[in-house]
Short mmCIF file of C-alpha atoms in Angstrom, two decimals:
data_model
loop_
_atom_site.label_atom_id
_atom_site.label_comp_id
_atom_site.label_asym_id
_atom_site.label_seq_id
_atom_site.Cartn_x
_atom_site.Cartn_y
_atom_site.Cartn_z
CA MET A 57 35.11 46.37 53.11
CA LYS A 58 37.80 43.72 54.81
CA PHE A 59 34.66 41.48 54.85
CA GLY A 60 33.66 41.74 51.51
CA LYS A 61 37.44 41.21 50.54
CA LEU A 62 37.95 38.51 52.55
CA PHE A 63 34.61 37.14 51.29
CA LEU A 64 35.67 37.30 47.58
CA CYS A 65 38.99 35.23 48.60
CA VAL A 66 36.35 32.22 50.09
CA ILE A 67 35.24 31.99 46.43
CA ALA A 68 38.24 32.11 44.47
CA SER A 69 39.94 29.35 46.83
CA ALA A 70 36.32 27.74 46.80
CA ALA A 71 36.61 27.73 42.63
CA LEU A 72 40.07 26.51 42.43
CA LEU A 73 39.70 23.45 44.87
CA ALA A 74 36.60 22.47 42.33
CA GLY A 75 39.27 22.88 39.43
CA CYS A 76 41.35 20.61 41.14
CA LYS A 77 39.10 17.90 42.11
CA GLU A 78 39.21 14.80 40.82
CA GLU A 79 37.22 13.61 37.66
CA GLU A 80 34.52 11.50 38.37
CA PRO A 81 34.34 8.46 35.48
CA GLY A 82 31.38 8.70 33.32
CA THR A 83 30.89 12.76 34.07
CA THR A 84 33.53 14.97 32.77
CA GLY A 85 36.39 15.41 30.69
CA THR A 86 36.40 14.34 26.98
CA PRO A 87 34.64 11.31 25.92
CA SER A 88 36.83 8.34 25.15
CA ILE A 89 36.23 5.00 24.58
CA GLN A 90 38.90 2.08 23.06
CA VAL A 91 37.96 -1.66 22.30
CA THR A 92 40.36 -3.73 21.51
CA PRO A 93 41.96 -5.87 19.38
CA THR A 94 39.49 -4.23 16.46
CA THR A 95 39.01 -7.51 14.58
CA VAL A 96 38.23 -11.16 16.15
CA GLU A 97 39.06 -15.08 14.50
CA GLU A 98 36.27 -15.57 13.02
CA PHE A 99 34.07 -17.42 13.65
CA ALA A 100 32.95 -21.59 12.77
CA VAL A 101 30.30 -22.71 10.75
CA THR A 102 28.32 -23.47 14.04
CA GLY A 103 29.27 -20.50 15.72
CA GLY A 104 31.87 -22.24 18.19
CA ALA A 105 33.56 -20.45 21.61
CA ALA A 106 33.06 -16.65 22.39
CA ALA A 107 35.46 -14.04 21.13
CA GLU A 108 36.38 -11.51 23.87
CA VAL A 109 37.81 -7.96 23.57
CA SER A 110 38.59 -5.50 26.00
CA LEU A 111 36.70 -1.96 26.01
CA THR A 112 38.12 1.19 28.04
CA SER A 113 35.77 3.87 28.79
CA ASN A 114 35.71 7.23 30.60
CA ARG A 115 31.73 7.29 29.84
CA ASP A 116 28.90 5.09 29.88
CA TRP A 117 28.66 2.87 26.90
CA LYS A 118 26.12 0.63 24.79
CA VAL A 119 26.31 -1.34 21.47
CA THR A 120 24.58 0.85 18.69
CA GLU A 121 25.16 -1.24 15.99
CA LYS A 122 25.63 -5.32 15.20
CA PRO A 123 24.70 -7.99 12.75
CA GLU A 124 21.61 -9.50 13.82
CA TRP A 125 23.56 -12.99 14.09
CA ILE A 126 26.15 -11.41 16.51
CA THR A 127 25.23 -11.62 20.51
CA VAL A 128 27.12 -9.34 22.66
CA SER A 129 27.77 -9.82 26.83
CA PRO A 130 27.24 -7.39 28.17
CA GLU A 131 25.60 -4.94 25.36
CA ALA A 132 25.54 -1.96 27.20
CA GLY A 133 27.46 -0.70 30.86
CA SER A 134 28.83 2.51 33.04
CA ALA A 135 32.15 4.24 32.59
CA SER A 136 35.32 2.81 34.69
CA GLU A 137 38.68 3.20 34.66
CA ALA A 138 39.25 -0.54 34.58
CA ALA A 139 38.84 -2.71 31.68
CA GLN A 140 35.88 -4.08 30.31
CA THR A 141 35.90 -7.79 29.34
CA ILE A 142 33.05 -8.07 26.56
CA GLN A 143 31.85 -11.87 25.41
CA ILE A 144 31.13 -11.94 21.35
CA LYS A 145 29.03 -14.91 19.89
CA ALA A 146 27.94 -15.97 16.81
CA SER A 147 25.23 -18.23 15.80
CA ASP A 148 24.65 -21.19 13.88
CA ASN A 149 25.72 -20.11 9.69
CA LYS A 150 23.50 -22.10 7.83
CA SER A 151 24.27 -19.47 4.67
CA VAL A 152 27.12 -18.06 2.95
CA ALA A 153 29.93 -16.45 4.66
CA ARG A 154 29.26 -13.31 6.41
CA SER A 155 31.03 -9.92 8.25
CA GLY A 156 29.95 -7.47 9.67
CA LYS A 157 30.75 -4.84 12.55
CA ILE A 158 29.62 -4.32 16.24
CA VAL A 159 29.71 -0.56 17.23
CA PHE A 160 30.30 0.23 20.78
CA SER A 161 29.36 4.26 21.91
CA ALA A 162 29.90 6.40 24.36
CA GLY A 163 27.75 9.63 23.70
CA VAL A 164 29.24 11.24 20.74
CA VAL A 165 31.96 8.81 20.42
CA TYR A 166 32.15 5.30 19.28
CA ASP A 167 34.97 2.14 18.19
CA PHE A 168 33.46 -0.75 16.61
CA VAL A 169 34.96 -4.57 15.98
CA ASN A 170 34.67 -6.47 12.86
CA VAL A 171 33.32 -9.78 12.61
CA SER A 172 33.05 -12.57 9.98
CA GLN A 173 31.91 -16.38 10.10
CA ALA A 174 32.37 -19.33 7.52
CA GLY A 175 30.03 -20.17 5.59
CA SER A 176 28.16 -23.13 5.02
CA ASP A 177 28.98 -25.97 2.32
CA ALA A 178 25.51 -26.95 1.47
CA VAL A 179 23.79 -24.07 0.80
CA VAL A 180 20.28 -24.25 -1.13
CA TYR A 181 19.54 -21.19 -3.27
CA THR A 182 15.55 -19.95 -3.92
CA THR A 183 15.03 -19.62 -7.56
CA VAL A 184 13.33 -16.08 -8.28
CA ALA A 185 10.98 -18.01 -10.51
CA ASP A 186 9.87 -20.02 -7.22
CA VAL A 187 9.85 -17.12 -5.02
CA ARG A 188 7.36 -15.27 -7.74
CA LYS A 189 5.46 -18.09 -7.07
CA GLN A 190 5.07 -18.49 -3.85
CA ALA A 191 3.48 -14.52 -4.35
CA THR A 192 0.11 -15.91 -4.85
CA GLU A 193 -1.82 -12.83 -3.50
CA LYS A 194 -1.65 -10.42 -6.31
CA THR A 195 -3.17 -6.99 -4.78
CA GLU A 196 -1.54 -3.67 -3.16
CA GLU A 197 -1.68 -5.48 0.42
CA GLY A 198 0.21 -8.63 -1.14
CA GLY A 199 0.95 -11.08 1.98
CA LEU A 200 4.62 -13.11 3.22
CA LEU A 201 6.79 -15.15 1.67
CA GLY A 202 7.65 -18.40 3.18
CA GLN A 203 10.42 -19.62 5.34
CA ASN A 204 14.08 -20.91 4.41
CA ILE A 205 14.36 -18.61 0.99
CA LEU A 206 18.03 -17.91 0.41
CA VAL A 207 18.13 -16.47 -3.16
CA LYS A 208 21.67 -15.83 -5.24
CA VAL A 209 20.42 -12.75 -7.22
CA VAL A 210 22.14 -9.99 -9.63
CA VAL A 211 21.71 -6.23 -9.36
CA ILE A 212 20.42 -5.41 -13.56
CA SER A 213 19.05 -1.89 -12.34
CA ASP A 214 21.02 1.15 -11.94
CA SER A 215 20.27 3.58 -9.19
CA GLN A 216 22.21 6.50 -10.93
CA LEU A 217 20.18 6.74 -13.96
CA LYS A 218 17.62 7.69 -11.69
CA ASN A 219 15.11 7.06 -14.35
CA TYR A 220 12.69 4.52 -11.64
CA ALA A 221 10.67 5.29 -9.13
CA LEU A 222 12.15 5.14 -5.60
CA THR A 223 15.88 4.36 -6.98
CA GLU A 224 16.88 4.97 -3.27
CA SER A 225 15.60 2.12 -1.85
CA MET A 226 14.45 0.10 -5.22
CA ALA A 227 16.63 -2.44 -7.02
CA MET A 228 15.36 -4.92 -9.85
CA VAL A 229 17.37 -8.54 -9.62
CA GLN A 230 17.47 -11.56 -11.57
CA ASP A 231 19.15 -14.79 -11.73
CA GLU A 232 18.61 -17.21 -14.56
CA THR A 233 14.95 -18.13 -13.96
CA ALA A 234 13.29 -14.86 -13.59
CA GLY A 235 13.60 -11.58 -11.99
CA VAL A 236 11.94 -9.41 -9.12
CA GLN A 237 11.78 -5.79 -8.33
CA LEU A 238 13.23 -5.25 -4.47
CA ASP A 239 12.77 -2.59 -1.99
CA PHE A 240 15.71 -2.45 0.50
CA ASP A 241 14.51 -1.37 4.04
CA GLY A 242 17.29 1.20 4.27
CA LYS A 243 18.85 3.16 1.18
CA ASN A 244 19.67 1.42 -2.07
CA THR A 245 23.24 0.86 -1.96
CA TYR A 246 24.06 -1.81 -4.58
CA SER A 247 25.29 -0.96 -8.25
CA ILE A 248 24.90 -2.95 -11.25
CA GLY A 249 26.24 -6.18 -11.78
CA ASP A 250 26.72 -6.63 -8.13
CA GLU A 251 26.29 -10.56 -7.06
CA LEU A 252 23.83 -10.81 -3.65
CA VAL A 253 22.71 -13.51 -1.56
CA ILE A 254 19.55 -12.53 0.24
CA ASP A 255 17.58 -14.12 2.77
CA LEU A 256 13.86 -13.19 1.90
CA SER A 257 12.25 -15.79 4.38
CA GLY A 258 9.03 -14.25 5.79
CA ALA A 259 9.62 -11.49 3.65
CA HIS A 260 6.58 -9.11 2.73
CA TYR A 261 5.77 -9.06 -0.83
CA GLU A 262 2.51 -6.66 -3.19
CA TYR A 263 1.91 -6.13 -6.23
CA TYR A 264 1.72 -2.31 -7.70
CA SER A 265 0.21 -1.53 -10.56
CA ASN A 266 0.55 -5.50 -11.28
CA LEU A 267 4.41 -5.10 -10.64
CA LEU A 268 5.69 -8.08 -8.01
CA GLN A 269 7.95 -5.74 -5.62
CA VAL A 270 9.43 -7.99 -2.42
CA SER A 271 10.67 -6.08 0.59
CA ALA A 272 14.74 -6.96 1.32
CA ASP A 273 16.66 -6.36 4.85
CA ALA A 274 19.82 -5.16 4.28
CA GLU A 275 21.12 -6.87 7.35
CA LYS A 276 20.44 -10.27 5.70
CA THR A 277 21.88 -9.35 2.03
CA THR A 278 26.01 -10.21 1.43
CA VAL A 279 27.35 -8.92 -1.62
CA LEU A 280 28.98 -11.86 -2.83
CA ASN A 281 31.00 -10.28 -6.20
CA LYS A 282 30.51 -6.88 -8.01
CA GLY A 283 31.11 -6.05 -11.80
CA VAL A 284 29.20 -9.21 -12.69
CA GLU A 285 27.60 -9.19 -16.36
CA VAL A 286 24.14 -9.99 -17.11
CA THR A 287 23.36 -10.88 -21.07
CA PRO A 288 19.80 -9.84 -22.06
CA LYS A 289 17.94 -12.70 -22.99
CA GLU A 290 17.14 -12.21 -26.87
CA ILE A 291 13.07 -12.05 -27.10
CA THR A 292 10.54 -10.58 -29.84
CA MET A 293 7.89 -8.21 -29.01
CA GLU A 294 5.35 -11.14 -29.05
CA GLU A 295 7.01 -12.89 -26.56
CA LEU A 296 7.71 -9.34 -24.46
CA LEU A 297 4.20 -8.66 -24.50
CA THR A 298 3.27 -11.90 -22.64
CA GLY A 299 4.69 -10.53 -19.31
CA ASP A 300 6.67 -13.51 -18.57
CA TYR A 301 9.46 -11.22 -18.34
CA GLU A 302 8.73 -9.29 -15.66
CA SER A 303 12.10 -7.54 -14.35
CA GLN A 304 14.50 -8.93 -16.92
CA TYR A 305 17.15 -7.78 -18.49
CA VAL A 306 15.99 -8.32 -22.17
CA ALA A 307 17.22 -7.58 -25.69
CA VAL A 308 13.57 -6.96 -28.31
CA LYS A 309 14.58 -7.60 -31.38
CA ASP A 310 13.42 -5.61 -34.81
CA VAL A 311 12.03 -2.59 -33.29
CA GLN A 312 12.32 1.03 -33.66
CA VAL A 313 10.80 4.48 -31.89
CA ALA A 314 7.30 5.52 -32.89
CA ALA A 315 7.79 8.26 -35.55
CA GLY A 316 5.60 10.80 -33.14
CA ASP A 317 8.00 10.98 -30.51
CA LEU A 318 11.40 10.93 -32.59
CA SER A 319 12.31 14.15 -31.27
CA LYS A 320 12.13 13.37 -28.17
CA THR A 321 15.28 12.71 -25.50
CA LEU A 322 15.11 9.55 -22.90
CA ALA A 323 14.18 11.51 -20.12
CA SER A 324 13.02 14.82 -18.37
CA ASP A 325 14.63 16.80 -15.71
CA SER A 326 10.96 17.48 -15.11
CA ASP A 327 8.64 15.15 -16.71
CA ARG A 328 7.83 11.32 -17.06
CA THR A 329 8.87 10.48 -20.24
CA SER A 330 6.84 8.05 -22.83
CA ILE A 331 8.59 6.75 -25.47
CA THR A 332 6.37 4.62 -28.03
CA ILE A 333 8.15 1.29 -29.30
CA GLU A 334 7.00 -0.26 -31.88
CA ASP A 335 7.40 -3.33 -34.56
CA ALA A 336 6.81 -4.11 -38.03
CA SER A 337 3.22 -5.40 -37.26
CA GLY A 338 2.38 -2.57 -35.26
CA GLU A 339 2.36 -3.80 -31.82
CA THR A 340 3.45 -1.22 -29.06
CA PHE A 341 4.79 -0.84 -25.77
CA VAL A 342 6.36 2.35 -24.09
CA ILE A 343 10.13 3.65 -22.73
CA SER A 344 8.61 5.00 -19.08
CA HIS A 345 11.26 7.01 -16.97
CA ALA A 346 10.38 8.74 -14.12
CA ALA A 347 11.29 12.71 -13.48
CA GLY A 348 14.49 13.70 -12.79
CA ALA A 349 16.57 11.26 -14.47
CA ALA A 350 20.29 11.57 -15.02
CA SER A 351 21.63 14.11 -17.30
CA SER A 352 23.02 11.53 -19.74
CA LEU A 353 19.72 10.23 -20.41
CA VAL A 354 17.80 13.50 -20.85
CA GLU A 355 20.89 14.85 -23.17
CA LYS A 356 20.49 11.52 -25.73
CA GLN A 357 18.23 11.48 -28.47
CA VAL A 358 16.06 8.58 -28.86
CA PRO A 359 17.67 6.36 -31.52
CA GLN A 360 16.46 7.45 -35.20
CA GLY A 361 16.55 3.86 -36.68
CA SER A 362 15.34 0.81 -35.55
CA GLY A 363 17.55 -2.94 -34.67
CA ILE A 364 17.80 -4.29 -31.08
CA LEU A 365 16.46 -2.71 -27.60
CA LYS A 366 18.06 -3.93 -24.45
CA GLY A 367 16.46 -3.12 -21.04
CA ILE A 368 14.20 -4.54 -17.90
CA ALA A 369 10.93 -5.29 -18.95
CA SER A 370 8.46 -3.80 -16.42
CA VAL A 371 4.39 -3.06 -15.92
CA TYR A 372 2.42 -0.71 -14.71
CA GLY A 373 -1.56 -1.90 -14.87
CA ALA A 374 -2.38 -4.17 -17.67
CA LYS A 375 0.72 -2.06 -19.68
CA ILE A 376 3.88 -3.90 -20.55
CA GLN A 377 6.79 -1.33 -20.36
CA MET A 378 10.74 -0.98 -19.87
CA VAL A 379 13.42 0.82 -18.06
CA LEU A 380 17.14 1.18 -19.57
CA ALA A 381 20.22 -0.49 -17.51
CA LYS A 382 22.40 1.69 -19.58
CA VAL A 383 22.49 4.45 -21.44
CA THR A 384 24.28 2.65 -24.22
CA ASP A 385 20.91 0.23 -24.37
CA VAL A 386 19.72 1.79 -27.51
CA ASP A 387 22.66 1.59 -29.35
CA GLY A 388 21.95 -1.40 -31.36
CA MET A 389 18.91 0.69 -32.83
CA ASN A 390 20.62 2.13 -35.69
CA GLY A 391 19.14 -0.19 -39.17
CA GLU A 392 17.18 1.67 -41.93
CA ARG A 393 13.74 2.17 -40.19
CA PHE A 394 10.89 0.33 -41.18
CA SER A 395 6.92 0.51 -42.15
CA ALA A 396 5.18 -0.57 -39.44
CA GLU A 397 1.34 -1.40 -39.38
CA VAL A 398 -0.84 1.50 -38.10
CA LEU A 399 -3.27 -0.59 -35.58
CA PHE A 400 -4.52 2.72 -33.97
CA PRO A 401 -4.10 6.22 -35.63
CA TRP A 402 -2.76 7.63 -32.59
CA THR A 403 0.71 8.49 -31.40
CA LEU A 404 0.64 9.07 -27.78
CA GLY A 405 2.54 12.32 -26.08
CA SER A 406 2.16 13.02 -22.05
CA ASN A 407 0.32 11.78 -19.58
CA ALA A 408 -1.27 9.04 -22.54
CA SER A 409 -1.13 5.12 -22.79
CA THR A 410 -2.69 2.49 -25.05
CA ASP A 411 -4.75 0.41 -23.17
CA ASN A 412 -7.07 -2.90 -23.28
CA ALA A 413 -10.74 -2.28 -22.54
CA THR A 414 -13.82 -4.70 -23.32
CA VAL A 415 -16.45 -2.55 -24.84
CA ASN A 416 -20.08 -3.58 -25.13
CA GLY A 417 -18.46 -7.19 -25.09
CA ALA A 418 -15.61 -6.56 -27.64
CA GLU A 419 -12.17 -6.27 -26.68
CA THR A 420 -10.52 -2.96 -28.08
CA LYS A 421 -7.36 -0.85 -28.13
CA VAL A 422 -8.14 2.41 -26.09
CA LEU A 423 -6.29 5.62 -26.01
CA LYS A 424 -6.26 7.19 -22.24
CA LEU A 425 -5.46 10.69 -21.96
CA GLY A 426 -4.44 13.20 -18.71
CA THR A 427 -4.82 11.71 -15.26
CA SER A 428 -6.43 13.02 -11.90
CA LYS A 429 -4.78 15.99 -11.83
CA LYS A 430 -2.59 16.80 -15.20
CA PRO A 431 -3.66 16.80 -19.10
CA GLY A 432 -3.33 14.44 -21.76
CA ASP A 433 -2.35 14.37 -25.25
CA ALA A 434 -1.81 12.50 -28.30
CA THR A 435 -1.67 13.11 -31.79
CA ILE A 436 -4.09 11.64 -34.55
CA ALA A 437 -2.72 11.00 -38.33
CA VAL A 438 -5.31 12.21 -40.61
CA PRO A 439 -5.00 10.52 -44.46
CA ALA A 440 -5.68 13.03 -47.15
CA GLY A 441 -9.12 13.48 -48.66
CA THR A 442 -10.40 13.12 -45.12
CA LYS A 443 -13.87 15.73 -44.41
CA SER A 444 -14.38 14.13 -41.64
CA PHE A 445 -13.96 11.70 -38.73
CA THR A 446 -15.85 10.14 -35.93
CA PHE A 447 -15.07 8.44 -32.93
CA TYR A 448 -16.42 6.80 -29.24
CA ALA A 449 -15.17 8.83 -26.32
CA VAL A 450 -15.74 8.26 -22.42
CA SER A 451 -14.91 10.45 -19.04
CA TRP A 452 -13.89 9.26 -15.94
CA LYS A 453 -15.96 7.90 -13.71
CA SER A 454 -17.60 10.54 -11.76
CA THR A 455 -15.51 13.45 -13.34
CA PRO A 456 -16.45 14.54 -17.03
CA SER A 457 -13.81 16.19 -18.98
CA ASP A 458 -13.72 18.17 -21.89
CA LEU A 459 -11.43 16.91 -25.41
CA THR A 460 -9.76 20.04 -27.22
CA PHE A 461 -8.63 19.29 -31.54
CA SER A 462 -6.27 21.32 -32.71
CA GLY A 463 -3.51 21.64 -35.31
CA ILE A 464 -5.57 22.24 -37.98
CA ASP A 465 -7.70 25.36 -39.58
CA GLY A 466 -11.29 24.63 -39.42
CA ILE A 467 -12.06 21.86 -37.22
CA SER A 468 -15.43 21.45 -35.83
CA PRO A 469 -15.85 21.37 -33.13
CA ALA A 470 -12.44 22.04 -31.70
CA THR A 471 -14.28 21.06 -28.21
CA VAL A 472 -16.31 18.26 -27.21
CA SER A 473 -17.43 17.08 -23.81
CA PRO A 474 -17.66 13.13 -23.26
CA ALA A 475 -19.62 12.01 -20.55
CA ALA A 476 -18.29 10.34 -17.32
CA ASN A 477 -18.72 6.60 -17.63
CA ASP A 478 -18.76 3.83 -14.74
CA GLY A 479 -16.71 1.28 -16.67
CA ALA A 480 -13.66 4.45 -16.75
CA THR A 481 -12.11 3.60 -13.62
CA ALA A 482 -9.49 1.42 -11.55
CA ASN A 483 -6.68 0.17 -14.25
CA PRO A 484 -7.05 -1.64 -17.74
CA PRO A 485 -8.43 -3.56 -18.95
CA TYR A 486 -11.38 -1.58 -19.14
CA THR A 487 -15.23 -2.55 -19.21
CA ILE A 488 -17.26 0.05 -20.75
CA THR A 489 -20.78 -0.18 -21.71
CA VAL A 490 -21.31 2.72 -24.96
CA SER A 491 -24.64 4.01 -26.86
CA ASP A 492 -24.53 6.49 -29.98
CA SER A 493 -24.80 9.27 -27.93
CA ASP A 494 -21.39 8.33 -26.95
CA LYS A 495 -20.20 8.76 -30.64
CA TYR A 496 -18.82 12.21 -31.73
CA THR A 497 -18.16 13.67 -35.22
CA VAL A 498 -15.15 15.94 -35.91
CA SER A 499 -15.09 17.96 -39.21
CA PHE A 500 -12.97 19.93 -41.20
CA SER A 501 -13.87 23.16 -43.44
CA SER A 502 -12.64 20.94 -46.29
CA ALA A 503 -11.23 17.58 -47.53
CA LEU A 504 -7.48 17.95 -46.37
CA GLY A 505 -5.56 18.24 -49.26
CA GLU A 506 -2.54 16.06 -47.79
CA ALA A 507 -2.29 14.10 -44.44
CA ALA A 508 -2.34 15.88 -41.57
CA VAL A 509 -1.35 14.90 -37.80
CA ILE A 510 -3.62 16.96 -35.51
CA THR A 511 -3.50 17.10 -31.63
CA VAL A 512 -6.23 15.76 -29.02
CA THR A 513 -5.74 17.46 -25.37
CA SER A 514 -7.79 15.87 -22.57
CA THR A 515 -8.21 18.47 -19.26
CA LYS A 516 -8.34 15.51 -16.93
CA ARG A 517 -9.01 11.38 -17.56
CA ASN A 518 -10.61 10.65 -20.68
CA ILE A 519 -10.98 7.52 -23.09
CA LEU A 520 -11.12 7.37 -26.57
CA TRP A 521 -11.27 4.46 -29.50
CA ASP A 522 -12.29 3.27 -32.99
CA PHE A 523 -11.65 6.18 -35.02
CA ASN A 524 -13.08 6.28 -38.49
CA PHE A 525 -11.92 8.94 -41.29
CA GLN A 526 -14.77 9.91 -43.68
CA LYS A 527 -13.09 11.13 -47.16
#
C-alpha cells in the first residue's frame, strides 16, 4: 500500500513539473504573430530601396499571400522570441498605381502589411478593338494574346442580376472602341460601373459558340474608379445583326417584343428565357437570360410597347442575342406597337431558335427546336381559311425525333417523324440537302374560320422551314 501511494506521488510530481516547464517557442501556447508597421511607405515607380518590417511569432511562419510585383525576404522563418527583420521590395512599375497586401501566417493566425506603388506617367493602353484583332484563332481552343497589353475598361454587366452564364467569374467590359467578355481566374468581384486597368499580356482567349472570351487575372487588375456611367450606343436592328457590337452596351431603336412572347417575364427562376425582339421589317433577335436570374427580372413582365431597348449585345453560334445590363433597360419600350412584316410564321417557345441554313444551295431561315436532352416548341400562325399546310423538316444527325402539332381539333397527322439528316449537326449555319421525302403535309378537318395559332413540339432536335398554307 505504501509503495502504491509513493508511486502515485511520483506521477503527480512529474505532472506538476511538466506543467511548470518553460514553453518552447513554436510548440505550445496560444499561437501569435505580429508584424510592424502594418503599412510601409509607397514604393517609387522604379521600385527603389527595400522597406523593412519587424516580425515576432511563437510559431513557424511563412508568407501566404502577396502581390506578384512584391518580393519578401525571407518568405518563411522559425518561431522566435526575438523580432525578425523582413525586407520588402517592389519591381519596376510600367503601369498605373497599384496596391495590395502581404499576409504572414503562423498556423491559424496571421498578420499583414499593406503595400503600394506609384504609377508611371507614360502608361500606354491597348484598345479592346486591338485585343480583338489579336484573337485570330476563332476556335474553342483559342490561343494566347501578345505581350505588353494593358487595357482600361468599364464593367457593363451586373453579376447581381445572375442573368448570364457563369456570373461568378465572367464580366462584360468595354472601352470607347469595343467590348469583350472576361473570365476572371477567381470570383468576379467587380460591379457594374467599375473602371478597371488590366494587364492581359499573354492571356488565353477562346471562342465559345463564336463569343470571344479572354482570361483575366485578378492579381493584374486594378480598380481605378467606381460608378462610371456608360452611355449605350444607339443603333438600328440592321446594325446589331452585323455582329459588330459584340459585348458592347447598345440601345436598339424601333423594336418591340414579338406578340407570341408578350405574356412572358424577363427571366425565369428555373429555365433559360428567350424573348424574341422584332422590328417593323420582321428582322429579329432574342433576349437570352440564364435560369435562376434575380427576382427583379423574374418578376418583371416584358414591355408591351415599342421603342428603344438597351442591353449588352452577344452571340451564340450564328444567333445575335442580348443580355440586359439593368432591369430598367426595357423601360424605353413604352410607345405604340407597330405591325411587323411576317418573314416567317413561327414564334419561338422554349429551347427554340431561328437560324440560318443553306438548303439545296439556297440560303434559308429555319426553325430549330429542342436540344439533345430537352424538347423544344414554337407556335405557328395559321391564316383564316387554311385547309392544310406544307413544310420541310429534318431531325438531328443520327437522332430521329418526332414533331407533334396541337392547339386545334382535327389536325391530321398530329405527329410526323422527320428523317435524320447529316447536315443537321453542330452550330448554324447548317448545310442541308433534302428531297421530296422531307416535305410534309398537315391538314385540318375543315377550313379554318379565322386565323389561329398551333403549337409544334419536338421531342429532341428538329429543323423546320418553308411553311406554305393552302386554302
